[in-house]
Short mmCIF file of C-alpha atoms and ligand atoms in Angstrom, two decimals:
data_model
loop_
_atom_site.label_atom_id
_atom_site.label_comp_id
_atom_site.label_asym_id
_atom_site.label_seq_id
_atom_site.Cartn_x
_atom_site.Cartn_y
_atom_site.Cartn_z
CA MET A 209 0.14 -0.03 -0.12
CA PRO A 210 1.29 3.30 -1.06
CA GLU A 211 1.85 6.25 1.59
CA LEU A 212 -1.25 8.20 2.27
CA THR A 213 -0.85 11.46 1.12
CA PRO A 214 -0.48 14.40 4.07
CA LEU A 215 -4.02 15.57 2.93
CA LEU A 216 -5.81 12.23 3.61
CA GLN A 217 -3.58 11.21 6.74
CA ASP A 218 -5.38 14.46 8.43
CA PHE A 219 -8.73 13.81 7.00
CA LEU A 220 -8.64 10.45 8.57
CA LYS A 221 -7.72 11.51 12.27
CA THR A 222 -10.99 13.46 12.34
CA PRO A 223 -12.60 11.29 15.19
CA VAL A 224 -16.03 11.77 13.86
CA HIS A 225 -16.85 12.91 10.06
CA SER A 226 -19.82 15.19 10.05
CA HIS A 227 -22.12 16.89 7.97
CA PHE A 228 -21.25 20.08 5.20
CA MET A 229 -23.75 22.73 5.46
CA ASP A 230 -23.72 26.89 5.07
CA GLY A 231 -19.66 26.68 3.93
CA ASP A 232 -18.48 24.41 6.97
CA PHE A 233 -18.26 21.19 8.75
CA VAL A 234 -21.20 21.26 11.34
CA SER A 235 -21.50 18.60 14.60
CA SER A 236 -24.71 16.56 13.99
CA ASN A 237 -27.68 16.67 16.06
CA SER A 238 -28.05 13.52 17.14
CA ASP A 239 -25.02 11.47 18.78
CA GLU A 240 -25.82 8.31 16.21
CA THR A 241 -22.91 7.60 14.31
CA PHE A 242 -21.91 4.28 11.87
CA PRO A 243 -18.52 3.09 10.75
CA VAL A 244 -17.15 2.83 7.56
CA ILE A 245 -15.15 -0.06 6.57
CA ASN A 246 -12.33 -0.58 4.43
CA PRO A 247 -13.30 -3.36 2.32
CA ALA A 248 -10.05 -5.22 1.97
CA THR A 249 -8.97 -5.26 5.35
CA GLU A 250 -12.39 -5.14 6.94
CA GLU A 251 -10.81 -2.34 8.98
CA ILE A 252 -12.69 0.77 10.64
CA ILE A 253 -11.15 3.66 8.56
CA ALA A 254 -13.58 6.63 9.76
CA GLN A 255 -16.61 6.96 12.24
CA VAL A 256 -19.24 9.05 10.45
CA SER A 257 -22.67 11.28 12.26
CA LEU A 258 -26.09 9.48 11.02
CA GLY A 259 -28.10 12.80 10.46
CA SER A 260 -31.11 13.27 11.87
CA MET A 261 -34.38 14.85 10.44
CA GLU A 262 -33.02 17.89 12.09
CA ASP A 263 -29.69 18.06 10.42
CA VAL A 264 -31.45 17.29 7.42
CA ASP A 265 -33.75 20.10 7.56
CA LYS A 266 -30.76 22.51 8.63
CA ALA A 267 -28.78 21.46 5.19
CA VAL A 268 -31.90 22.28 3.40
CA VAL A 269 -32.52 25.60 5.09
CA SER A 270 -28.63 26.41 4.04
CA ALA A 271 -29.50 25.51 0.25
CA LYS A 272 -32.83 27.76 0.24
CA LYS A 273 -30.79 30.41 1.84
CA ALA A 274 -28.30 30.20 -0.99
CA PHE A 275 -30.79 29.93 -3.37
CA GLN A 276 -32.73 33.44 -2.64
CA HIS A 277 -33.11 35.88 -4.95
CA ASP A 278 -30.23 38.25 -3.50
CA SER A 279 -27.67 35.59 -2.82
CA PRO A 280 -24.60 35.80 -4.01
CA TRP A 281 -24.77 32.65 -5.96
CA ARG A 282 -28.32 33.63 -7.71
CA LYS A 283 -26.93 37.31 -8.63
CA MET A 284 -23.75 35.57 -9.97
CA LEU A 285 -22.83 35.93 -13.83
CA PRO A 286 -23.30 32.80 -15.47
CA ASP A 287 -19.83 33.24 -16.61
CA ASP A 288 -18.63 33.35 -12.95
CA ARG A 289 -20.25 30.21 -12.19
CA GLY A 290 -18.40 28.78 -14.69
CA LYS A 291 -15.50 29.84 -13.54
CA ILE A 292 -15.92 28.41 -9.92
CA LEU A 293 -17.09 24.76 -11.65
CA TYR A 294 -13.92 25.03 -13.69
CA LYS A 295 -11.73 26.11 -11.24
CA LEU A 296 -13.19 23.13 -9.02
CA ALA A 297 -12.24 20.81 -12.11
CA GLU A 298 -8.58 21.90 -11.83
CA LYS A 299 -8.57 21.18 -7.91
CA ILE A 300 -10.04 17.77 -8.58
CA GLU A 301 -6.87 17.13 -10.61
CA GLU A 302 -4.56 18.51 -8.41
CA ASN A 303 -5.87 16.51 -5.21
CA LYS A 304 -6.11 13.55 -7.91
CA GLU A 305 -4.11 10.80 -5.36
CA SER A 306 -5.94 11.56 -2.00
CA LEU A 307 -9.07 11.62 -3.68
CA ALA A 308 -8.55 8.32 -5.34
CA GLN A 309 -6.48 6.97 -2.15
CA LEU A 310 -10.04 7.88 -0.11
CA VAL A 311 -12.16 6.22 -3.09
CA THR A 312 -9.80 3.11 -2.91
CA LEU A 313 -9.93 3.14 1.09
CA GLU A 314 -13.76 3.32 1.45
CA ASN A 315 -15.06 1.22 -1.84
CA GLY A 316 -11.89 -1.35 -2.54
CA LYS A 317 -12.10 -0.68 -5.96
CA LEU A 318 -8.81 -0.53 -7.64
CA LEU A 319 -6.54 2.66 -6.99
CA ARG A 320 -5.99 3.31 -10.81
CA ASP A 321 -9.64 2.78 -11.65
CA ALA A 322 -10.72 5.41 -8.82
CA LYS A 323 -8.34 7.80 -10.50
CA SER A 324 -9.72 7.71 -14.33
CA SER A 325 -13.32 6.78 -13.56
CA ASP A 326 -13.59 8.35 -9.77
CA VAL A 327 -11.33 11.60 -10.17
CA GLY A 328 -10.99 12.27 -13.59
CA GLY A 329 -14.41 11.39 -14.32
CA ALA A 330 -15.48 13.92 -11.87
CA ALA A 331 -12.87 16.50 -13.28
CA LYS A 332 -14.29 16.09 -16.56
CA THR A 333 -18.12 16.07 -15.49
CA PHE A 334 -17.38 19.71 -13.66
CA ARG A 335 -15.65 20.90 -16.80
CA TYR A 336 -17.70 19.81 -19.01
CA TYR A 337 -21.00 21.96 -17.43
CA ALA A 338 -18.36 24.88 -16.96
CA GLY A 339 -19.07 25.09 -20.19
CA TRP A 340 -23.25 25.33 -20.05
CA CYS A 341 -23.04 27.75 -17.69
CA THR A 342 -23.00 30.39 -20.11
CA LYS A 343 -25.34 28.22 -22.64
CA ILE A 344 -28.71 27.71 -20.59
CA GLU A 345 -30.95 30.06 -23.26
CA GLY A 346 -34.91 30.48 -23.70
CA GLU A 347 -36.67 30.98 -26.92
CA THR A 348 -38.97 33.44 -28.76
CA ILE A 349 -42.03 32.20 -30.03
CA ASP A 350 -44.93 33.75 -32.03
CA LEU A 351 -48.26 32.92 -30.74
CA SER A 352 -51.20 31.85 -32.85
CA GLN A 353 -53.79 33.64 -30.31
CA PRO A 354 -54.22 37.18 -31.77
CA GLN A 355 -54.02 39.98 -28.57
CA LYS A 356 -57.06 41.59 -28.21
CA GLY A 357 -57.74 45.42 -29.29
CA GLY A 358 -55.21 45.20 -31.96
CA LYS A 359 -52.34 44.96 -29.65
CA GLN A 360 -48.73 43.11 -30.46
CA ASN A 361 -46.95 40.75 -28.30
CA PHE A 362 -43.90 39.72 -27.54
CA ALA A 363 -43.50 36.00 -26.15
CA PHE A 364 -40.36 33.99 -24.99
CA THR A 365 -39.35 31.35 -22.66
CA ARG A 366 -36.60 31.33 -19.86
CA ARG A 367 -34.93 28.80 -18.21
CA GLU A 368 -34.52 29.18 -14.91
CA PRO A 369 -33.09 26.96 -12.18
CA ILE A 370 -34.97 24.48 -10.78
CA GLY A 371 -34.81 25.24 -6.91
CA VAL A 372 -32.82 22.82 -3.80
CA VAL A 373 -31.95 19.99 -5.25
CA ALA A 374 -31.37 16.84 -3.47
CA ALA A 375 -28.90 14.26 -4.89
CA ILE A 376 -28.90 10.93 -3.34
CA VAL A 377 -26.04 8.61 -5.18
CA PRO A 378 -25.07 4.82 -4.16
CA TRP A 379 -21.23 3.67 -3.53
CA ASN A 380 -20.47 2.47 -6.62
CA PHE A 381 -18.63 5.44 -8.12
CA PRO A 382 -19.10 7.38 -5.02
CA LEU A 383 -17.53 10.61 -6.65
CA SER A 384 -18.55 10.25 -10.16
CA VAL A 385 -21.86 9.69 -9.75
CA ALA A 386 -22.00 12.45 -6.94
CA SER A 387 -20.44 14.98 -9.89
CA TRP A 388 -22.86 13.97 -12.37
CA LYS A 389 -26.02 15.45 -10.31
CA LEU A 390 -23.42 18.13 -8.72
CA ALA A 391 -21.76 20.11 -11.94
CA PRO A 392 -25.37 20.15 -13.99
CA ALA A 393 -27.43 21.15 -10.94
CA LEU A 394 -24.53 24.03 -9.97
CA ALA A 395 -24.18 24.83 -13.40
CA ALA A 396 -27.70 25.66 -14.04
CA GLY A 397 -27.59 27.59 -10.92
CA CYS A 398 -29.64 25.24 -8.31
CA THR A 399 -28.38 24.72 -4.60
CA VAL A 400 -27.68 21.27 -3.68
CA VAL A 401 -27.98 18.79 -0.62
CA LEU A 402 -26.52 15.84 -1.18
CA LYS A 403 -26.40 12.46 0.45
CA PRO A 404 -23.58 9.59 -0.48
CA SER A 405 -24.19 6.19 0.19
CA GLU A 406 -23.32 5.25 3.88
CA GLU A 407 -20.76 3.03 2.36
CA THR A 408 -18.61 5.46 1.06
CA PRO A 409 -20.01 8.98 2.49
CA LEU A 410 -15.83 10.46 2.85
CA SER A 411 -14.59 11.19 -0.40
CA VAL A 412 -17.43 13.94 -1.29
CA LEU A 413 -16.36 15.52 2.04
CA LEU A 414 -13.22 16.06 0.86
CA LEU A 415 -14.98 17.41 -2.16
CA ALA A 416 -16.97 19.87 -0.38
CA GLN A 417 -13.79 21.19 0.92
CA LEU A 418 -12.15 21.83 -2.67
CA ALA A 419 -15.80 23.00 -3.77
CA MET A 420 -15.01 26.05 -0.71
CA GLU A 421 -11.39 26.80 -1.97
CA ALA A 422 -12.55 26.36 -6.05
CA GLY A 423 -14.64 29.67 -4.35
CA MET A 424 -18.25 28.21 -3.87
CA PRO A 425 -20.40 30.57 -2.13
CA SER A 426 -21.41 28.90 1.49
CA GLY A 427 -24.55 26.95 0.99
CA VAL A 428 -24.83 26.22 -2.43
CA PHE A 429 -23.20 23.13 -1.73
CA ASN A 430 -24.44 20.75 1.33
CA ILE A 431 -23.96 17.41 2.55
CA VAL A 432 -25.82 15.22 4.73
CA LEU A 433 -24.32 11.61 6.03
CA GLY A 434 -26.57 8.84 6.92
CA ASP A 435 -28.18 6.03 5.97
CA GLY A 436 -31.76 5.67 3.30
CA LYS A 437 -34.39 5.04 5.97
CA THR A 438 -33.59 8.03 8.09
CA THR A 439 -31.63 10.61 6.58
CA GLY A 440 -32.29 9.81 3.00
CA ALA A 441 -35.82 9.59 3.53
CA ALA A 442 -36.27 12.95 5.40
CA LEU A 443 -34.22 14.70 2.60
CA THR A 444 -36.79 13.22 -0.32
CA ALA A 445 -39.74 14.10 2.00
CA HIS A 446 -38.14 17.42 2.56
CA PRO A 447 -40.94 20.09 1.39
CA HIS A 448 -38.77 22.69 0.38
CA ILE A 449 -36.89 20.34 -1.98
CA SER A 450 -38.03 20.79 -5.65
CA LYS A 451 -36.63 18.21 -7.10
CA VAL A 452 -34.88 14.84 -6.40
CA THR A 453 -32.13 13.30 -8.34
CA PHE A 454 -31.54 9.88 -7.33
CA THR A 455 -28.89 6.98 -8.34
CA GLY A 456 -29.49 3.80 -6.74
CA SER A 457 -31.63 0.31 -7.05
CA THR A 458 -34.64 -0.04 -8.82
CA HIS A 459 -36.25 -0.96 -5.40
CA THR A 460 -35.23 2.34 -3.77
CA GLY A 461 -35.80 4.30 -6.80
CA LYS A 462 -39.89 3.47 -6.48
CA ILE A 463 -39.93 4.09 -2.75
CA ILE A 464 -38.16 7.47 -3.36
CA GLY A 465 -40.61 8.25 -6.44
CA LYS A 466 -43.56 7.70 -4.01
CA SER A 467 -42.31 10.07 -1.43
CA ALA A 468 -41.24 12.92 -3.80
CA MET A 469 -44.53 12.34 -5.10
CA ASP A 470 -46.53 13.54 -2.29
CA ASN A 471 -44.91 16.77 -2.52
CA VAL A 472 -45.37 16.82 -6.15
CA THR A 473 -41.61 17.17 -5.80
CA GLY A 474 -39.48 16.69 -9.80
CA ILE A 475 -37.77 13.38 -10.10
CA SER A 476 -35.10 11.86 -12.34
CA LEU A 477 -34.07 8.13 -11.55
CA GLU A 478 -31.19 6.91 -12.77
CA LEU A 479 -31.53 2.97 -11.52
CA GLY A 480 -30.63 -1.03 -11.58
CA GLY A 481 -29.16 -2.88 -14.65
CA LYS A 482 -28.91 -5.89 -16.43
CA SER A 483 -27.86 -5.29 -19.63
CA PRO A 484 -27.08 -7.52 -21.99
CA ALA A 485 -24.66 -8.13 -24.35
CA ILE A 486 -25.07 -10.03 -28.10
CA VAL A 487 -22.31 -11.61 -30.04
CA TYR A 488 -23.01 -12.69 -33.37
CA ASP A 489 -21.18 -15.12 -35.50
CA ASP A 490 -19.58 -12.88 -37.83
CA PRO A 491 -15.54 -13.81 -38.42
CA ILE A 492 -14.63 -11.00 -35.94
CA ASP A 493 -11.84 -11.65 -33.74
CA PHE A 494 -13.46 -13.59 -30.71
CA SER A 495 -10.43 -13.43 -28.21
CA ALA A 496 -10.89 -9.53 -28.46
CA VAL A 497 -14.62 -10.11 -28.21
CA ALA A 498 -14.27 -12.67 -24.82
CA LYS A 499 -11.47 -9.56 -23.67
CA GLY A 500 -14.17 -6.84 -24.14
CA VAL A 501 -17.23 -8.93 -23.00
CA ALA A 502 -15.18 -10.21 -19.77
CA ALA A 503 -13.89 -6.13 -18.97
CA GLY A 504 -17.83 -4.97 -19.48
CA ILE A 505 -18.97 -7.26 -16.35
CA PHE A 506 -16.02 -7.85 -14.36
CA ARG A 507 -14.69 -4.20 -14.16
CA ASN A 508 -15.15 -2.51 -10.54
CA GLN A 509 -16.05 -6.02 -9.50
CA GLY A 510 -19.23 -5.99 -11.70
CA GLN A 511 -20.65 -3.15 -9.63
CA VAL A 512 -21.38 -1.02 -12.24
CA CYS A 513 -24.89 -0.21 -13.57
CA VAL A 514 -24.36 -0.69 -16.92
CA ALA A 515 -22.63 -3.90 -16.96
CA GLY A 516 -22.76 -6.76 -19.38
CA SER A 517 -24.35 -9.18 -16.70
CA ARG A 518 -26.14 -11.33 -19.67
CA VAL A 519 -24.47 -12.47 -22.91
CA TYR A 520 -26.16 -14.09 -25.65
CA ILE A 521 -23.67 -15.85 -27.86
CA HIS A 522 -24.69 -17.11 -31.52
CA LYS A 523 -25.20 -20.68 -31.20
CA LYS A 524 -22.32 -21.45 -33.86
CA VAL A 525 -19.49 -19.78 -31.80
CA PHE A 526 -20.98 -20.39 -28.09
CA ASP A 527 -18.35 -22.74 -27.05
CA LYS A 528 -15.65 -20.80 -28.21
CA VAL A 529 -16.36 -17.66 -26.88
CA LEU A 530 -17.83 -18.62 -23.51
CA ALA A 531 -14.13 -20.75 -23.22
CA ASP A 532 -12.34 -17.54 -24.22
CA ILE A 533 -14.34 -15.25 -21.35
CA CYS A 534 -13.73 -18.16 -18.97
CA HIS A 535 -10.14 -17.92 -20.03
CA GLU A 536 -10.26 -14.07 -19.51
CA ALA A 537 -11.85 -14.77 -15.70
CA GLU A 538 -9.64 -17.01 -14.70
CA LYS A 539 -6.70 -14.20 -15.83
CA ILE A 540 -7.92 -11.87 -13.46
CA LYS A 541 -5.75 -11.11 -10.52
CA ILE A 542 -7.79 -10.48 -7.28
CA GLY A 543 -6.05 -8.31 -4.41
CA ASN A 544 -6.11 -4.64 -2.62
CA GLY A 545 -6.90 -1.85 -4.40
CA PHE A 546 -3.68 -0.43 -3.73
CA ASP A 547 -1.78 -3.39 -4.93
CA GLU A 548 -0.93 -2.41 -8.65
CA THR A 549 -0.41 -5.87 -10.00
CA ALA A 550 -4.40 -6.59 -9.39
CA ASP A 551 -7.17 -6.76 -11.80
CA MET A 552 -10.23 -6.78 -9.14
CA GLY A 553 -10.52 -5.92 -5.37
CA PRO A 554 -12.50 -6.83 -3.14
CA LEU A 555 -16.60 -6.29 -3.06
CA VAL A 556 -17.76 -3.08 -1.01
CA SER A 557 -19.01 -4.97 1.71
CA ALA A 558 -19.86 -8.01 3.55
CA SER A 559 -23.49 -7.85 2.88
CA HIS A 560 -23.49 -7.09 -0.37
CA ARG A 561 -20.83 -10.15 -0.88
CA ASP A 562 -23.21 -12.06 1.13
CA LYS A 563 -26.03 -11.16 -1.55
CA VAL A 564 -24.09 -11.71 -4.71
CA CYS A 565 -23.00 -15.48 -3.33
CA HIS A 566 -26.50 -16.10 -2.80
CA TYR A 567 -27.32 -15.57 -6.29
CA ILE A 568 -24.36 -17.85 -7.28
CA ASP A 569 -25.83 -20.50 -4.90
CA GLN A 570 -29.26 -19.89 -6.14
CA GLY A 571 -28.01 -20.22 -10.37
CA ILE A 572 -26.71 -23.63 -9.16
CA SER A 573 -29.50 -24.93 -7.45
CA ASP A 574 -31.88 -23.44 -10.35
CA GLY A 575 -29.76 -25.45 -12.97
CA ALA A 576 -27.40 -23.18 -14.27
CA SER A 577 -23.69 -24.73 -14.99
CA LEU A 578 -21.28 -23.07 -13.36
CA VAL A 579 -18.50 -22.92 -15.45
CA SER A 580 -15.73 -20.65 -13.33
CA GLY A 581 -15.53 -18.91 -10.68
CA GLY A 582 -18.07 -19.10 -7.72
CA ARG A 583 -15.95 -19.03 -4.70
CA LYS A 584 -14.65 -16.18 -1.98
CA ILE A 585 -11.11 -15.95 -1.47
CA TYR A 586 -8.98 -14.92 1.13
CA ASP A 587 -9.32 -14.72 4.74
CA LYS A 588 -9.66 -10.86 5.22
CA GLY A 589 -11.55 -8.69 2.96
CA TYR A 590 -14.98 -8.78 0.80
CA TYR A 591 -13.24 -10.70 -2.13
CA LEU A 592 -15.17 -13.27 -5.12
CA GLN A 593 -13.58 -14.96 -7.63
CA PRO A 594 -15.15 -13.64 -11.39
CA THR A 595 -18.19 -16.03 -12.28
CA VAL A 596 -18.94 -17.39 -14.84
CA PHE A 597 -22.38 -19.57 -15.80
CA SER A 598 -23.76 -20.97 -18.71
CA ALA A 599 -27.97 -21.21 -19.55
CA THR A 600 -30.39 -21.58 -21.63
CA ASP A 601 -33.31 -20.70 -19.66
CA ASN A 602 -34.01 -17.01 -19.78
CA GLU A 603 -36.22 -17.48 -16.85
CA LEU A 604 -33.70 -18.10 -13.89
CA ALA A 605 -33.28 -15.41 -10.98
CA ILE A 606 -29.59 -14.69 -12.44
CA ILE A 607 -30.38 -13.82 -15.57
CA ARG A 608 -33.33 -11.80 -14.51
CA GLU A 609 -32.33 -10.15 -11.34
CA GLU A 610 -29.54 -7.36 -10.95
CA ILE A 611 -26.55 -8.91 -8.96
CA PHE A 612 -24.63 -5.77 -8.88
CA GLY A 613 -21.53 -8.29 -8.50
CA PRO A 614 -18.58 -10.28 -10.68
CA VAL A 615 -21.23 -12.58 -12.51
CA LEU A 616 -22.10 -13.12 -15.85
CA VAL A 617 -24.36 -15.65 -17.16
CA ALA A 618 -24.05 -17.11 -21.03
CA VAL A 619 -26.70 -18.50 -23.37
CA PRO A 620 -26.49 -19.18 -26.71
CA PHE A 621 -29.02 -18.10 -29.88
CA ASP A 622 -30.00 -18.96 -33.13
CA ASP A 623 -30.32 -15.74 -35.17
CA LEU A 624 -30.92 -11.90 -34.81
CA LYS A 625 -34.59 -12.27 -33.77
CA HIS A 626 -34.04 -14.55 -31.13
CA ALA A 627 -31.04 -12.33 -29.30
CA ILE A 628 -33.21 -9.91 -29.38
CA GLN A 629 -36.04 -11.33 -28.47
CA LYS A 630 -34.08 -12.86 -25.34
CA ALA A 631 -32.20 -9.24 -24.62
CA ASN A 632 -35.64 -7.40 -24.44
CA ASP A 633 -37.12 -10.18 -22.44
CA SER A 634 -36.39 -7.71 -19.00
CA LYS A 635 -37.85 -5.49 -16.65
CA LEU A 636 -34.77 -3.15 -16.83
CA GLY A 637 -33.58 -1.62 -19.86
CA LEU A 638 -30.55 0.62 -18.60
CA ALA A 639 -28.08 -0.53 -21.42
CA ALA A 640 -26.49 -3.08 -23.58
CA THR A 641 -23.72 -3.97 -26.13
CA VAL A 642 -23.38 -5.71 -29.44
CA TRP A 643 -20.45 -7.21 -31.22
CA THR A 644 -20.47 -7.94 -34.66
CA LYS A 645 -18.55 -6.45 -37.69
CA ASP A 646 -21.64 -6.29 -40.01
CA ILE A 647 -23.16 -2.91 -40.12
CA SER A 648 -26.53 -4.08 -40.93
CA LYS A 649 -26.76 -6.41 -38.00
CA ALA A 650 -25.68 -3.70 -35.77
CA ILE A 651 -28.15 -1.11 -37.10
CA LYS A 652 -31.14 -3.56 -36.89
CA THR A 653 -29.93 -4.75 -33.47
CA ILE A 654 -29.36 -1.13 -31.77
CA ASN A 655 -32.91 -0.06 -33.47
CA ARG A 656 -34.88 -3.02 -31.70
CA LEU A 657 -32.74 -2.76 -28.06
CA GLU A 658 -34.89 -1.65 -25.65
CA ALA A 659 -31.95 0.15 -23.81
CA GLY A 660 -31.23 3.70 -22.83
CA VAL A 661 -27.29 3.18 -24.10
CA VAL A 662 -26.22 1.10 -26.85
CA TYR A 663 -22.61 0.13 -27.52
CA VAL A 664 -21.14 -2.08 -30.18
CA ASN A 665 -18.02 -3.41 -30.23
CA SER A 666 -16.83 -2.12 -26.91
CA PRO A 667 -18.13 -2.45 -23.33
CA VAL A 668 -20.34 0.45 -22.09
CA ARG A 669 -18.11 3.88 -20.66
CA SER A 670 -19.53 6.85 -19.29
CA ASP A 671 -18.92 9.69 -20.63
CA PRO A 672 -19.89 13.47 -19.47
CA ASN A 673 -21.01 14.21 -23.22
CA LEU A 674 -23.20 11.41 -23.40
CA PRO A 675 -26.46 10.91 -22.05
CA LEU A 676 -27.04 8.21 -19.66
CA GLY A 677 -30.21 6.45 -18.46
CA GLY A 678 -32.99 3.89 -18.63
CA TYR A 679 -35.97 2.52 -20.41
CA LYS A 680 -38.38 0.39 -18.46
CA GLN A 681 -37.54 -0.06 -14.48
CA SER A 682 -34.05 1.13 -15.27
CA GLY A 683 -35.03 4.73 -14.96
CA ILE A 684 -36.96 8.58 -15.37
CA GLY A 685 -34.98 10.67 -17.41
CA ARG A 686 -31.65 10.87 -18.85
CA GLU A 687 -28.11 12.62 -16.83
CA LEU A 688 -25.02 14.01 -18.61
CA GLY A 689 -24.83 15.54 -22.15
CA LYS A 690 -27.13 18.21 -22.97
CA THR A 691 -30.35 16.62 -21.51
CA GLY A 692 -28.45 16.51 -18.14
CA ILE A 693 -28.78 20.38 -17.89
CA TYR A 694 -32.24 20.43 -18.41
CA ASN A 695 -32.82 18.21 -15.62
CA TYR A 696 -31.99 21.05 -13.42
CA THR A 697 -33.79 24.28 -15.04
CA THR A 698 -38.01 24.65 -15.25
CA LEU A 699 -39.12 26.76 -18.18
CA LYS A 700 -41.16 30.26 -17.60
CA SER A 701 -43.26 31.46 -20.57
CA VAL A 702 -43.50 34.77 -20.69
CA ASN A 703 -45.55 37.18 -22.84
CA ILE A 704 -45.65 40.56 -23.48
CA VAL A 705 -48.54 42.43 -24.57
CA TYR A 706 -48.06 46.39 -25.94
P1 LIG B 1025 -29.54 1.74 -2.85
O1 LIG B 1025 -30.49 2.21 -3.70
O2 LIG B 1025 -29.25 1.03 -2.28
O3 LIG B 1025 -28.97 3.10 -2.54
C1 LIG B 1025 -28.60 4.24 -3.09
C2 LIG B 1025 -28.73 5.51 -2.31
O4 LIG B 1025 -30.20 5.71 -1.77
C3 LIG B 1025 -27.46 5.30 -0.77
O5 LIG B 1025 -27.36 7.09 -0.83
C4 LIG B 1025 -29.01 5.08 0.12
O6 LIG B 1025 -28.64 5.32 1.52
C5 LIG B 1025 -29.85 5.75 -0.28
N1 LIG B 1025 -31.57 5.54 0.24
C6 LIG B 1025 -31.61 4.17 0.27
N2 LIG B 1025 -32.83 3.87 0.96
C7 LIG B 1025 -33.84 4.81 0.79
C8 LIG B 1025 -34.75 5.68 0.92
N3 LIG B 1025 -35.83 5.15 1.46
N4 LIG B 1025 -35.13 7.13 0.88
C9 LIG B 1025 -34.45 7.66 0.21
N5 LIG B 1025 -32.58 7.18 0.16
C10 LIG B 1025 -32.60 6.29 0.40
O7 LIG B 1025 -28.17 1.56 -3.72
P2 LIG B 1025 -26.71 1.19 -3.88
O8 LIG B 1025 -26.76 -0.72 -3.36
O9 LIG B 1025 -26.25 2.05 -2.86
O10 LIG B 1025 -26.03 1.11 -5.35
C11 LIG B 1025 -26.43 0.03 -6.41
C12 LIG B 1025 -27.22 0.23 -7.00
O11 LIG B 1025 -27.31 1.40 -7.88
C13 LIG B 1025 -27.55 -0.76 -8.57
O12 LIG B 1025 -28.85 -1.39 -8.48
C14 LIG B 1025 -27.19 -0.05 -9.28
O13 LIG B 1025 -27.32 -0.54 -10.85
C15 LIG B 1025 -27.43 1.39 -9.23
N6 LIG B 1025 -26.83 2.30 -10.31
C16 LIG B 1025 -27.36 3.09 -11.41
C17 LIG B 1025 -26.82 3.88 -12.06
C18 LIG B 1025 -27.34 4.23 -13.11
O14 LIG B 1025 -26.87 5.41 -14.01
N7 LIG B 1025 -28.65 4.12 -13.63
C19 LIG B 1025 -25.36 4.20 -11.60
C20 LIG B 1025 -24.67 3.64 -10.76
C21 LIG B 1025 -25.63 2.90 -9.76
#
C-alpha cells in the first residue's frame, strides 16, 4: 500500500466526520454514528454521523438561503459560475492522489480505476458543465392567438434554475456519480443537498472542501451523511426540495418516487440494470470480443450499473466464445485495490458479497452450469472470484435480477430475432452491447434493443458528453450531456403585450 497523502492522513484523524452545510463542517444533532469499513481489510477507517431529520432540515435551510434571489449565487453571472466549476475541476485534478486513495479505502476498487473513473470522471464532468453555464437559453415564440384590441406581443421562454436539489447517490462510483448530479445542478444555478451512500460517505467530504477553495459560496453545496431509511427518506420528503435526483437500485427508486410525489417534487431516477451483450457469429476476432465482454462485467468487481451481466452468444460460436471469456476471467488477479498488479478488488461490503454469493448458490440450485469461479477467497476482505455461468433458460433469477457483482451468465441464440427477443425479455433496460462487424446487423439490433445506451464492439463506458439513462424500470429521465442540464431547469413562458 502506498503512503497516504498528508492531506488524507490529516482527514482520517477526524474522530467523527460530520455534515457539511452553510460552507462548513457542522456536528450532528444526533449522537448516532456509523463506521466506514475498508472492504479490503475489514478495518474501520472512520466514524460518521448519522443525520437526523433536524440535520436534514438544517442542510435544506442552508441550501434554500443560498438560493434566495439576492444571494451571491443567484446574483452571480453565468460566466463566473462557470469559472468556479472549472476551478473545481482543476482542484480535483490537483488532488487526484488524495481523492483516489480515499475512494479506494472506502470502496475497495483499484486505485487506478479510482483515478481514472472516479476522480478523472468527476473532473471531466465539472469541466463539461462549466461550459454549459453560459449556454442555458430560452426561445422567442410567435403566438397563434391574436392579442385583444389590436395590440401586439412579444412571447418568450426563460430557463430558470429549478431550486434546491436533493441528490442521493450510491457507493459504486462515489465521486463521479455525485458529480453527474452536482455539476449540472450547479451549472444551472441550483443549490444542492447531497446524501452519499452510507458505505462511501468520505470522498465527497473532501470534494466539499475543494469546492469552497474553488470559490463556491456558502450554502450552495451541502452534504448530509446517513443511511437511506432515516436521512435519505427525510431529505426526499422535505417540502422545500424542488427536485430529487437519485441514482441507486430500482427498489429504492420506487420508494423515493412515491415519497417525492407526495410533495409533487420533480424526480429523475437512474436505476438498476441487467444489461445484455449480444455476440454474433461474424468472422470477427472472438478472443478480442471475449476480452471486451469480460471487461464489461468484471470492471469495478461487476458493481457497475451498465455492466453486461448477460451475454447472448450465437450458437455456432458459443463454446469458443464462452471458453475465451472463462480464460479472461481466470487470468484476473484479485487483490487489494492499492496493489498495482491486481485486476480486481474486493466487493464493497460483507452484506453485498453475501447477496452476490446467494445469487451464485441460487444459480446452481436452479440448474445453471457454473463454468468458472463462484468462490469467496482470502480470509480477510470481501473478495469473490469472477464467476461465469452457462444457461439456456431465460427465466432463471441470475438472468432476470440485477446481481451487481462479478457474475456473468452466457446463453446461446439461433438468429438476430431470437437474440433481440431474449435481450429485451427483462423488466430493466439500461444498456446493451452488440459485437459484430456487420453494419446492417448492428443497426437493426441497435434500433430494436430496449436500452437507454447501446455500444457496438466495446463495453459501455460513461462519458460526460453522452446522455445516460434507462428504458423500463431502469429509470426516468437522462443525465449527462445536454439533457443533463435540463434536469435542473424549469421553463417560464412570458408574453409581453404592448
Ligand atoms: P441503494 O438503492 O441501496 O442506495 C442508493 C442510495 O439511496 C444510498 O445513498 C442510500 O442510502 C439511499 N437510500 C436507500 N433507501 C432510501 C430511502 N428510502 N430514501 C432515500 N434514500 C434512500 O443502491 P446501492 O446499493 O447504493 O447502489 C447500487 C445500485 O445503484 C444498483 O442497482 C445500480 O444499478 C444502481 N446504479 C445505477 C446507475 C445508473 O446510472 N443507472 C449508476 C450507478 C448505480
